[in-house]
CSV table of C-alpha atoms in Angstrom, one decimal:
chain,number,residue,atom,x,y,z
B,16,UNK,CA,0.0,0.0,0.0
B,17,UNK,CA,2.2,2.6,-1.2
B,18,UNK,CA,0.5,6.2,-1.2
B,19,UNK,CA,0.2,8.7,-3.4
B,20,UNK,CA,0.3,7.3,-6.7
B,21,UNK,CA,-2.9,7.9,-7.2
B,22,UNK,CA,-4.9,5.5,-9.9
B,23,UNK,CA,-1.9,6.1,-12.2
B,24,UNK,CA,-2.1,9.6,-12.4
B,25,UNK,CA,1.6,9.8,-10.8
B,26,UNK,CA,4.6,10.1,-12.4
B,27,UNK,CA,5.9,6.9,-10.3
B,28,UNK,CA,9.9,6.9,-9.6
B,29,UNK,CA,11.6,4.3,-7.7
B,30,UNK,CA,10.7,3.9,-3.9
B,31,UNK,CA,14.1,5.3,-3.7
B,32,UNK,CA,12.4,8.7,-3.6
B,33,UNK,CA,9.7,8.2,-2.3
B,34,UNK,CA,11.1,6.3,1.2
B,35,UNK,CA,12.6,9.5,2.2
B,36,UNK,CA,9.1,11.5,2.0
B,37,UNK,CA,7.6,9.0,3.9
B,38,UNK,CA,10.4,9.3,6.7
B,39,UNK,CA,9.9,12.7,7.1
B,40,UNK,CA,6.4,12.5,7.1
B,41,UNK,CA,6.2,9.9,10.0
B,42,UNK,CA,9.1,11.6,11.8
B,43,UNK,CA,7.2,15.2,11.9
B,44,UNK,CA,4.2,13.4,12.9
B,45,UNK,CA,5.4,11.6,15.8
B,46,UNK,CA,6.9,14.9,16.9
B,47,UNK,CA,4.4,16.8,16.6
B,48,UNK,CA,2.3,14.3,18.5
B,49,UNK,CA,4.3,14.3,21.0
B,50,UNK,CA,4.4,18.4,21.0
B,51,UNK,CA,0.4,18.1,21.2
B,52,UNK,CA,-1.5,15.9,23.6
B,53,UNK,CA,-4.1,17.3,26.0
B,54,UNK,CA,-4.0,18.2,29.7
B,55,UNK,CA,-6.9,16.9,31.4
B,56,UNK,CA,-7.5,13.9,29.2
B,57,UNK,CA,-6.1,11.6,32.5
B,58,UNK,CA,-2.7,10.6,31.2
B,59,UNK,CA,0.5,10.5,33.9
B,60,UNK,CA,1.7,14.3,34.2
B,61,UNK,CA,4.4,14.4,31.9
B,62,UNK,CA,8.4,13.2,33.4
B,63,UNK,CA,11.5,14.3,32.9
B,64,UNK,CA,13.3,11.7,31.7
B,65,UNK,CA,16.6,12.6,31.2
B,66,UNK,CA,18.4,11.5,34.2
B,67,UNK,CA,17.0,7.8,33.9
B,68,UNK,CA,19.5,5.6,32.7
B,69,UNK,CA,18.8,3.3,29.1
B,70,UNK,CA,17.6,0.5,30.9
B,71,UNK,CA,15.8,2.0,32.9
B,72,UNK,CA,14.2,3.5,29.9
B,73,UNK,CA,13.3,0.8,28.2
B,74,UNK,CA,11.7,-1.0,31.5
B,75,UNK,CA,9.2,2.3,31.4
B,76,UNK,CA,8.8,1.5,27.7
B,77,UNK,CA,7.8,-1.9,28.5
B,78,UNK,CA,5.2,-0.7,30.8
B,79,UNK,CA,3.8,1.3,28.3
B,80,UNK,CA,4.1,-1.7,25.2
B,81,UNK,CA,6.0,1.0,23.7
B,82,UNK,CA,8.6,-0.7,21.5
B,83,UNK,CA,12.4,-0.8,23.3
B,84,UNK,CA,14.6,-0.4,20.5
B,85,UNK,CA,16.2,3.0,19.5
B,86,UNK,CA,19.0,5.1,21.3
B,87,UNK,CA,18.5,7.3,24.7
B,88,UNK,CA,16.9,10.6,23.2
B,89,UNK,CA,14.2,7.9,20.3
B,90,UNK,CA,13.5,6.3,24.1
B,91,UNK,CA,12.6,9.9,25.9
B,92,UNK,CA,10.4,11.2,22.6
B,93,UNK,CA,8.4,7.6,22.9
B,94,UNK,CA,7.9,8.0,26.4
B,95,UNK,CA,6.8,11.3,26.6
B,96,UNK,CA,5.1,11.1,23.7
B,97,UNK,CA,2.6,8.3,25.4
B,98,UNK,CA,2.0,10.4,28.7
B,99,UNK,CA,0.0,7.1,29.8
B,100,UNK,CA,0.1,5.7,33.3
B,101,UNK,CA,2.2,2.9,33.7
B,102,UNK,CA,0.6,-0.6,33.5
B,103,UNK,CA,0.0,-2.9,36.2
B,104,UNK,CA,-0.7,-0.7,38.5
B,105,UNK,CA,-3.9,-3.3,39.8
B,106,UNK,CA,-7.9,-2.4,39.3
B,107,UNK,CA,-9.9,-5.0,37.7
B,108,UNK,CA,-10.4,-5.9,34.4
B,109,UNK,CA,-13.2,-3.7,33.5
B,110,UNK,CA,-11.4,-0.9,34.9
B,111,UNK,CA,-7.6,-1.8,32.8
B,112,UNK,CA,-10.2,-2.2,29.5
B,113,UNK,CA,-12.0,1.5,30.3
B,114,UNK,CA,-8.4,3.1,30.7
B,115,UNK,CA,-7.2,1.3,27.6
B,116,UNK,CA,-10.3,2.6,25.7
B,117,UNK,CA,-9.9,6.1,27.0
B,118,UNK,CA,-6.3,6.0,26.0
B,119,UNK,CA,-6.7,4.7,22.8
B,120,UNK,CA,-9.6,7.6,22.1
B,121,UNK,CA,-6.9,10.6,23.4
B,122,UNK,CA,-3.5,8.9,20.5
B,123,UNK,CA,-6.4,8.8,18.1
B,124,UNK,CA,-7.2,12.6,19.0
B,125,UNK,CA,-3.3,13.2,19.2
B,126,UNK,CA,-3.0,11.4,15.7
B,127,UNK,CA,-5.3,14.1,14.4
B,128,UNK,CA,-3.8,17.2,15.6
B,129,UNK,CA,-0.4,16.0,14.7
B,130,UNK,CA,-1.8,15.5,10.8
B,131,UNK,CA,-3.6,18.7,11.0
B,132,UNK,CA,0.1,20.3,12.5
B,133,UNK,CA,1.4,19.6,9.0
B,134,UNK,CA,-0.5,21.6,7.3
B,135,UNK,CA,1.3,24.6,9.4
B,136,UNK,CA,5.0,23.2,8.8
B,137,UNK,CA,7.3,24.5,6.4
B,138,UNK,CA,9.5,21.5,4.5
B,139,UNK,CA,12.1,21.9,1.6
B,140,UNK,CA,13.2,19.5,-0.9
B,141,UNK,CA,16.8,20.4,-1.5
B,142,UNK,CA,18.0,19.1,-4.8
B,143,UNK,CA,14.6,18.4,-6.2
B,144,UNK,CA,14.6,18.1,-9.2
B,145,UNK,CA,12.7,16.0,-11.8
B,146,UNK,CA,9.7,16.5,-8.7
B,147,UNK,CA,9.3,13.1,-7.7
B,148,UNK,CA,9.9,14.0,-3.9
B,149,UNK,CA,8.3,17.0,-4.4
B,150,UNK,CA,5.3,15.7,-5.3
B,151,UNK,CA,4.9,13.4,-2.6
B,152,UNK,CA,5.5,16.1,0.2
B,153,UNK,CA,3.1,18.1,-1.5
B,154,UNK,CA,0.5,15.2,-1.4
B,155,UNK,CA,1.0,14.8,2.3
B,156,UNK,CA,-1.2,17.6,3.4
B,157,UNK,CA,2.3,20.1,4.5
B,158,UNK,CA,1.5,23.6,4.5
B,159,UNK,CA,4.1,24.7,2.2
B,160,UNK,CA,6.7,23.0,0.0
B,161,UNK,CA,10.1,24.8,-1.2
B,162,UNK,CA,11.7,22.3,-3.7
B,163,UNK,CA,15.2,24.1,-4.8
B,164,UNK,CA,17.7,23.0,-7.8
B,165,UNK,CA,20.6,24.8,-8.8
B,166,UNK,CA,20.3,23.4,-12.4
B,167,UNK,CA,17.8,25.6,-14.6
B,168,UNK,CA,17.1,23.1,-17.4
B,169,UNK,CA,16.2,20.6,-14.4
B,170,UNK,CA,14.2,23.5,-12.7
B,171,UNK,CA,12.3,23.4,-15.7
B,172,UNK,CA,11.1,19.7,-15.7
B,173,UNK,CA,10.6,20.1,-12.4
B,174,UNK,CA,7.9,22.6,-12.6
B,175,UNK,CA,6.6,20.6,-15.9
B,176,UNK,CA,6.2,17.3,-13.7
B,177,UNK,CA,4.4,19.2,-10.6
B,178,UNK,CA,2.3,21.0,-13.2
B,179,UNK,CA,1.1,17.9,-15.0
B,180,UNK,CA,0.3,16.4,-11.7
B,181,UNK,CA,-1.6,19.7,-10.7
B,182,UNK,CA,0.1,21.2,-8.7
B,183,UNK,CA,0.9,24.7,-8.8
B,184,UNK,CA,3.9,26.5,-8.5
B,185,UNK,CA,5.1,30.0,-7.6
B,186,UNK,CA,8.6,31.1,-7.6
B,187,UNK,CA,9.8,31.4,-3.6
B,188,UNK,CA,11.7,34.7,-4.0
B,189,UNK,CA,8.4,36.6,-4.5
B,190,UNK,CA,5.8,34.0,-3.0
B,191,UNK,CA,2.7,35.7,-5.4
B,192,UNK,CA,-0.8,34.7,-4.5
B,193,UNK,CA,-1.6,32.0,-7.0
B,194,UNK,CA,-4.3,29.9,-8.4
B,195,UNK,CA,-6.0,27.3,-5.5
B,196,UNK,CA,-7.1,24.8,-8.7
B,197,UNK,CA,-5.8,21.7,-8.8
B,198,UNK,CA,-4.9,18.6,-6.3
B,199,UNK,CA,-1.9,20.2,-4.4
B,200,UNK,CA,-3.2,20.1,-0.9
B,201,UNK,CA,-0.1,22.5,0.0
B,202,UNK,CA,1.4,25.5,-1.6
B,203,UNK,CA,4.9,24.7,-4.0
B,204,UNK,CA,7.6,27.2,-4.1
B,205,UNK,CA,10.6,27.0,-6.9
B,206,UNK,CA,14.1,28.0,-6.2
B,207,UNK,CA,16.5,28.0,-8.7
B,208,UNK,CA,19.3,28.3,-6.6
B,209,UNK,CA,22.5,26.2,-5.1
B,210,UNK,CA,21.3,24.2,-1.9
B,211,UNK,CA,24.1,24.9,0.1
B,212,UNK,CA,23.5,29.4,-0.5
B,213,UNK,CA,20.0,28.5,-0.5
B,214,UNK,CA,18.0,30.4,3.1
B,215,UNK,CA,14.4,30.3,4.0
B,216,UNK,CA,12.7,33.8,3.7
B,217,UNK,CA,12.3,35.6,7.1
B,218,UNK,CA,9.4,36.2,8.8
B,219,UNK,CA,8.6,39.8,7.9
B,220,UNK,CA,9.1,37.9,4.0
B,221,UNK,CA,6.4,36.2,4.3
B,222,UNK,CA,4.2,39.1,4.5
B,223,UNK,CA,5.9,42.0,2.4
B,224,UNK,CA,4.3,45.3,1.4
B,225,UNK,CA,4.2,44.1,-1.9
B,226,UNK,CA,1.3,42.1,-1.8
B,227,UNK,CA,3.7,38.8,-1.3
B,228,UNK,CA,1.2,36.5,0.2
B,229,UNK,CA,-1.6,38.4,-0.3
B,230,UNK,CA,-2.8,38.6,2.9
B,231,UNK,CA,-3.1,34.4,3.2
B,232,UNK,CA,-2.1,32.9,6.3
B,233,UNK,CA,0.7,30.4,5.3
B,234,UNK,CA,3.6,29.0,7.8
B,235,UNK,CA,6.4,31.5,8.3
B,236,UNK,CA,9.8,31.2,6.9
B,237,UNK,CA,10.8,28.5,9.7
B,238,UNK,CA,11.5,24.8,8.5
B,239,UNK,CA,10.6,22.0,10.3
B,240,UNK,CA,11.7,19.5,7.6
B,241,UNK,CA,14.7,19.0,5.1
B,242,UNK,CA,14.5,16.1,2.6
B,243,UNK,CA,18.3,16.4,1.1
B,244,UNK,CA,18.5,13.4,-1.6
B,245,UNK,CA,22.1,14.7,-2.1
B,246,UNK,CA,23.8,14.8,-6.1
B,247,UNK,CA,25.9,11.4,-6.1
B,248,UNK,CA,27.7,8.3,-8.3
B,249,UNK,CA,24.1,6.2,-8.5
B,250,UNK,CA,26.0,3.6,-8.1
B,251,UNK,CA,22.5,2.0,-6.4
B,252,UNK,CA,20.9,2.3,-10.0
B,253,UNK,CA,23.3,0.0,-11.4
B,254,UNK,CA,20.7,-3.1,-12.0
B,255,UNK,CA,18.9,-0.8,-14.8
B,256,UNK,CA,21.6,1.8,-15.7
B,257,UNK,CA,24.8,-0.7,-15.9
B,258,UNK,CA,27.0,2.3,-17.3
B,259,UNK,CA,27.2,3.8,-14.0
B,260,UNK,CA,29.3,0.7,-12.8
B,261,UNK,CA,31.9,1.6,-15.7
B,262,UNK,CA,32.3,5.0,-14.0
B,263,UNK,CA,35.7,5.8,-12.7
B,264,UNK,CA,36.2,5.3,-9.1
B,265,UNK,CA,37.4,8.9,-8.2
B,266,UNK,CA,33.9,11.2,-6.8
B,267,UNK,CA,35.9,14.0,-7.5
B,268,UNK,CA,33.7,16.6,-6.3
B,269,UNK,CA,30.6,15.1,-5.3
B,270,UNK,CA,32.3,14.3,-1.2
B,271,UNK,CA,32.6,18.2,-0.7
B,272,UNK,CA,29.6,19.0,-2.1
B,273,UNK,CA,27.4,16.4,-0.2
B,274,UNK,CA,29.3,17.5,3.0
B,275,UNK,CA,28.9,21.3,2.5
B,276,UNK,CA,24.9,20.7,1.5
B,277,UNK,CA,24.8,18.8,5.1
B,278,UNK,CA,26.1,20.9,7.1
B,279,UNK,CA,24.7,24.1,5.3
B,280,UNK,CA,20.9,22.5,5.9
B,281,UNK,CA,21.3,21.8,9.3
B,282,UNK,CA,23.3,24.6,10.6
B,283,UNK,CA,21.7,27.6,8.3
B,284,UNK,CA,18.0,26.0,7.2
B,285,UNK,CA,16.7,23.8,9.6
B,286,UNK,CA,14.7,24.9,12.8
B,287,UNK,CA,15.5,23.6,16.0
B,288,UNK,CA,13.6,20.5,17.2
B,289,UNK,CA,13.7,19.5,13.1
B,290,UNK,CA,14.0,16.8,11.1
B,291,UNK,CA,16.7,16.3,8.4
B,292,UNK,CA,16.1,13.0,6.4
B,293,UNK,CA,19.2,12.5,4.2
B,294,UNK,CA,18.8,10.2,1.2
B,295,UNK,CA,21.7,8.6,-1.7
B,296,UNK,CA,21.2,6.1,-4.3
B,297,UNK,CA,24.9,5.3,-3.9
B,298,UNK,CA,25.7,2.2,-2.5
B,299,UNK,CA,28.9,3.4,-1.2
B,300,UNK,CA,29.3,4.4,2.6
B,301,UNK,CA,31.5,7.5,1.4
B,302,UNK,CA,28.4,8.8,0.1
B,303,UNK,CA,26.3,7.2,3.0
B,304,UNK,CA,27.0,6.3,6.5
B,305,UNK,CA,30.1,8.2,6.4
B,306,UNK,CA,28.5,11.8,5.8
B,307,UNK,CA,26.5,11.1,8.4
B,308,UNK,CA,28.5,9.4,11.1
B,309,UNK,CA,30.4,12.9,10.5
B,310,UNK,CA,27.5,14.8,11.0
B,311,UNK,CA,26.7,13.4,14.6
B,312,UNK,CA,29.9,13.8,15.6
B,313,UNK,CA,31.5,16.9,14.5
B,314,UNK,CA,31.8,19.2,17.3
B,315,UNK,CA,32.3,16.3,19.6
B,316,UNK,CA,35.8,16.5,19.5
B,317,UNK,CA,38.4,16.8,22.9
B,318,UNK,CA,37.5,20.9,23.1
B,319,UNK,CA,41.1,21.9,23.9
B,320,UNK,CA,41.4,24.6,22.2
B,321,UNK,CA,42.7,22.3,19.1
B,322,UNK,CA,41.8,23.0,15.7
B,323,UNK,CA,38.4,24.8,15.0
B,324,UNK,CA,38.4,23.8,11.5
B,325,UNK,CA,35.8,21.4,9.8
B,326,UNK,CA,37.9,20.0,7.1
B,327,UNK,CA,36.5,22.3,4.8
B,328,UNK,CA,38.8,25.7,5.3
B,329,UNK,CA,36.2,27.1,8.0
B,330,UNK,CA,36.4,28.1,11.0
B,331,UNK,CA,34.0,26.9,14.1
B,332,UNK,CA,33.5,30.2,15.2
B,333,UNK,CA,29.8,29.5,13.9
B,334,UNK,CA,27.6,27.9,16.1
B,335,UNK,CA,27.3,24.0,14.3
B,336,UNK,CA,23.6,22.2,14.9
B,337,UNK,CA,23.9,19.5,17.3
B,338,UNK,CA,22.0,16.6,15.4
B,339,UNK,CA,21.1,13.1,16.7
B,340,UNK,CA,20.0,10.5,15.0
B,341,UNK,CA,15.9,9.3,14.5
B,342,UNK,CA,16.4,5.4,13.8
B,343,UNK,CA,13.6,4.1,11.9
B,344,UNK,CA,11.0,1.3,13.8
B,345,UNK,CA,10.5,-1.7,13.1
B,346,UNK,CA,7.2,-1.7,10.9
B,347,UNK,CA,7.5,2.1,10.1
B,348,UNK,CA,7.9,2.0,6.7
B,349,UNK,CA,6.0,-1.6,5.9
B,350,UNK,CA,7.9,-4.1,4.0
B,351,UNK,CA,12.0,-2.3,4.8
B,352,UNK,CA,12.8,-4.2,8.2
B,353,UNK,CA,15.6,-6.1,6.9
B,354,UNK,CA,16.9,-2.8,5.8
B,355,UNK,CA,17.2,-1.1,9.0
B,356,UNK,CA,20.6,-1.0,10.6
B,357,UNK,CA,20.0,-2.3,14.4
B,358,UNK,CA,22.9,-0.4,15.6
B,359,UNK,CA,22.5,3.2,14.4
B,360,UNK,CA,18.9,3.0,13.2
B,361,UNK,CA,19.7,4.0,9.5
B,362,UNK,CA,18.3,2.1,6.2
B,363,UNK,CA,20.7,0.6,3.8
B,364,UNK,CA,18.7,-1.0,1.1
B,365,UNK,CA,21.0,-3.7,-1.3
B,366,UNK,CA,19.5,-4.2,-4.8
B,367,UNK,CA,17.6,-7.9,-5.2
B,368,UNK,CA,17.8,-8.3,-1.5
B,369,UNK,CA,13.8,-7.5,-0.1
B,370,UNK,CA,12.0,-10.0,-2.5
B,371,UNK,CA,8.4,-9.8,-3.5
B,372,UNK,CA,7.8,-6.7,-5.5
B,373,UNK,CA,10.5,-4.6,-4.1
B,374,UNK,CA,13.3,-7.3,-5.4
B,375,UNK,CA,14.1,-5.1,-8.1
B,376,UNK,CA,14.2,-1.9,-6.5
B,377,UNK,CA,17.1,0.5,-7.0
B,378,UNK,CA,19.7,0.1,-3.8
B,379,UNK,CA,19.7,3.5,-1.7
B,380,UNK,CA,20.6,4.7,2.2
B,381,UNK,CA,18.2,7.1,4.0
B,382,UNK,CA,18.9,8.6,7.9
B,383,UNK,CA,17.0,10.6,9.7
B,384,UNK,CA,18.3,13.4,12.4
B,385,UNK,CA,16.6,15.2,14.7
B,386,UNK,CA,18.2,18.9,15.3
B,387,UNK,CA,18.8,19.5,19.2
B,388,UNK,CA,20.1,22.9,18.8
């Protein structure tokens, strides 16, 4: 049951692109579920949970049949995402299956607010180009949509694609007031711009003198959400493109530029408390797990007044995002289990290697981080 594709009516890539959309999607849910929740609905006043120790954590997870995989801070969201009182705490049967009823009402009330909270959030497709991301974001009810590519001849099938499918586009420098026709449940900017220059408008942007927004409420210039499916060798689309294989070895560029789009998403782009998925259909950890095993722990370094610089010919003086990983749960994305790395929580998908339909799928890596600060 994969969504949006619509009776045919979508231009259908590989799940490649559309597995990051739909780890974004669940990841902004959950936290805005867990940002929502009511006060008086009779759930355990909320803890704080940072001083318990992992096993402890995952005792109080068990209590709660709240699944007890993930790292310390994927333990803490679960937890005070479920606000519910422990189990076994006695009463009678009738009693257990009336709390269990009541709490089953308030998630399904939480569930609601969280998927009305998207229409309020703010997500960008960096390097989006030919719109198959794009599209899906923009069929999962967000408020507003900013797909930016630095190459204009892409740029321009880009728009094309999101236009056959009905959605309309505006460019994001001057946000006009478009046309409300078609199925685009969210607005769709275009930037034709590098990713790693590229900034969310401010604020006092969104409603300019100029008749920018006219007068609409849309979400500000904030962004809770980054899809960055980063330029790179393909290597992972070697089963149906074979002349990638014959490449040469040497990446040349394409390291630095996937490291500065990184870094320049989560320190410059992406809000606080958001969620960075990032995405490669190279099979090659260079491309994958290492850019973002650098990510987590840049920063982290013995602070002794060694070198400040990141490798890149800058200076720390600039405050870098502290990011964490989001591990993906077992069952979250049906039918990509076997994909999921226990130990750091990232996918790694291997061509010919999930049978059943998917056996010929493109090989790809997503990860998902949450920014702390």
């Amino acid at each position: 049951q994969w969504p949006g594709y619509d009776e045919g009516e979508w231009w259908v890539q590989d799940v490649s692109s559309t597995v990051p959309a739909l780890a974004l999607r669940s990841a902004l849910l959950s936290t805005a579920a867990a940002d929502g929740g009511g006060d008086d609905d009779g759930r355990e006043e909320e803890k704080d949970y940072s001083a318990y120790k992992v096993a402890e954590l995952k005792d109080m997870c068990r209590e709660r049949n709240l699944p007890v995989s993930g790292t310390k801070p994927v333990l803490i969201e679960r937890l005070s995402a479920s606000h519910s009182s422990p189990a076994g705490g006695g009463g009678d049967d009738d009693a257990s299956s009336s709390s269990s009823s009541a709490a089953f009402d308030a998630d399904a009330d939480a569930v609601d607010d969280a998927t009305e909270a998207l229409s309020e959030m703010h997500v960008v497709d960096m390097c989006a180009a030919p719109g198959g991301k794009t599209s899906q974001l923009l069929s999962m009810g967000f408020g507003r949509v900013t797909a930016v590519e630095a190459n204009a001849r892409r740029c321009r099938r880009l728009v094309e694609n999101l236009d056959r499918l009905g959605f309309p586009t505006t460019p994001a420098a001057t946000d006009k007031e478009g046309s409300d026709e078609g199925q685009g449940q969210g607005r769709c900017e275009i930037a034709v711009c590098r990713g790693q220059e590229w900034l969310p408008p401010s604020l006092h942007d969104n409603d300019d003198e100029d008749g920018g927004n006219g007068g609409e409420a849309v979400p500000s210039g904030g962004v809770s959400g980054i899809l960055l499916d980063v330029p790179c060798s393909a290597t992972g689309t070697g089963s149906r493109r074979p002349d990638v294989l014959r490449r040469s070895s040497d990446l040349g560029d394409l390291p630095e530029t996937q490291w500065q789009l990184a870094i320049h998403a989560a320190d410059n782009v992406l809000d606080a408390g958001g969620i960075l998925v990032y995405a490669t259909c190279s099979l090659l950890r260079e491309e994958g797990e290492d850019v973002v095993e650098r990510l987590l722990t840049r920063g982290r370094c013995d602070g002794d007044g060694g070198d400040d610089d990141d490798g890149n010919g800058n200076d720390d003086d600039e405050e870098e995002a502290e990011m964490e990983m989001m591990p993906f749960l077992p069952g979250e994305i049906p039918g990509f289990d076997g994909a999921i790395c226990p130990e750091n929580g990232w996918m790694r998908v291997l061509p010919g290697t999930l049978g059943g339909e998917m056996d010929e799928c493109d090989g790809f890596f997503v990860a998902r981080l949450i920014k702390r600060r």
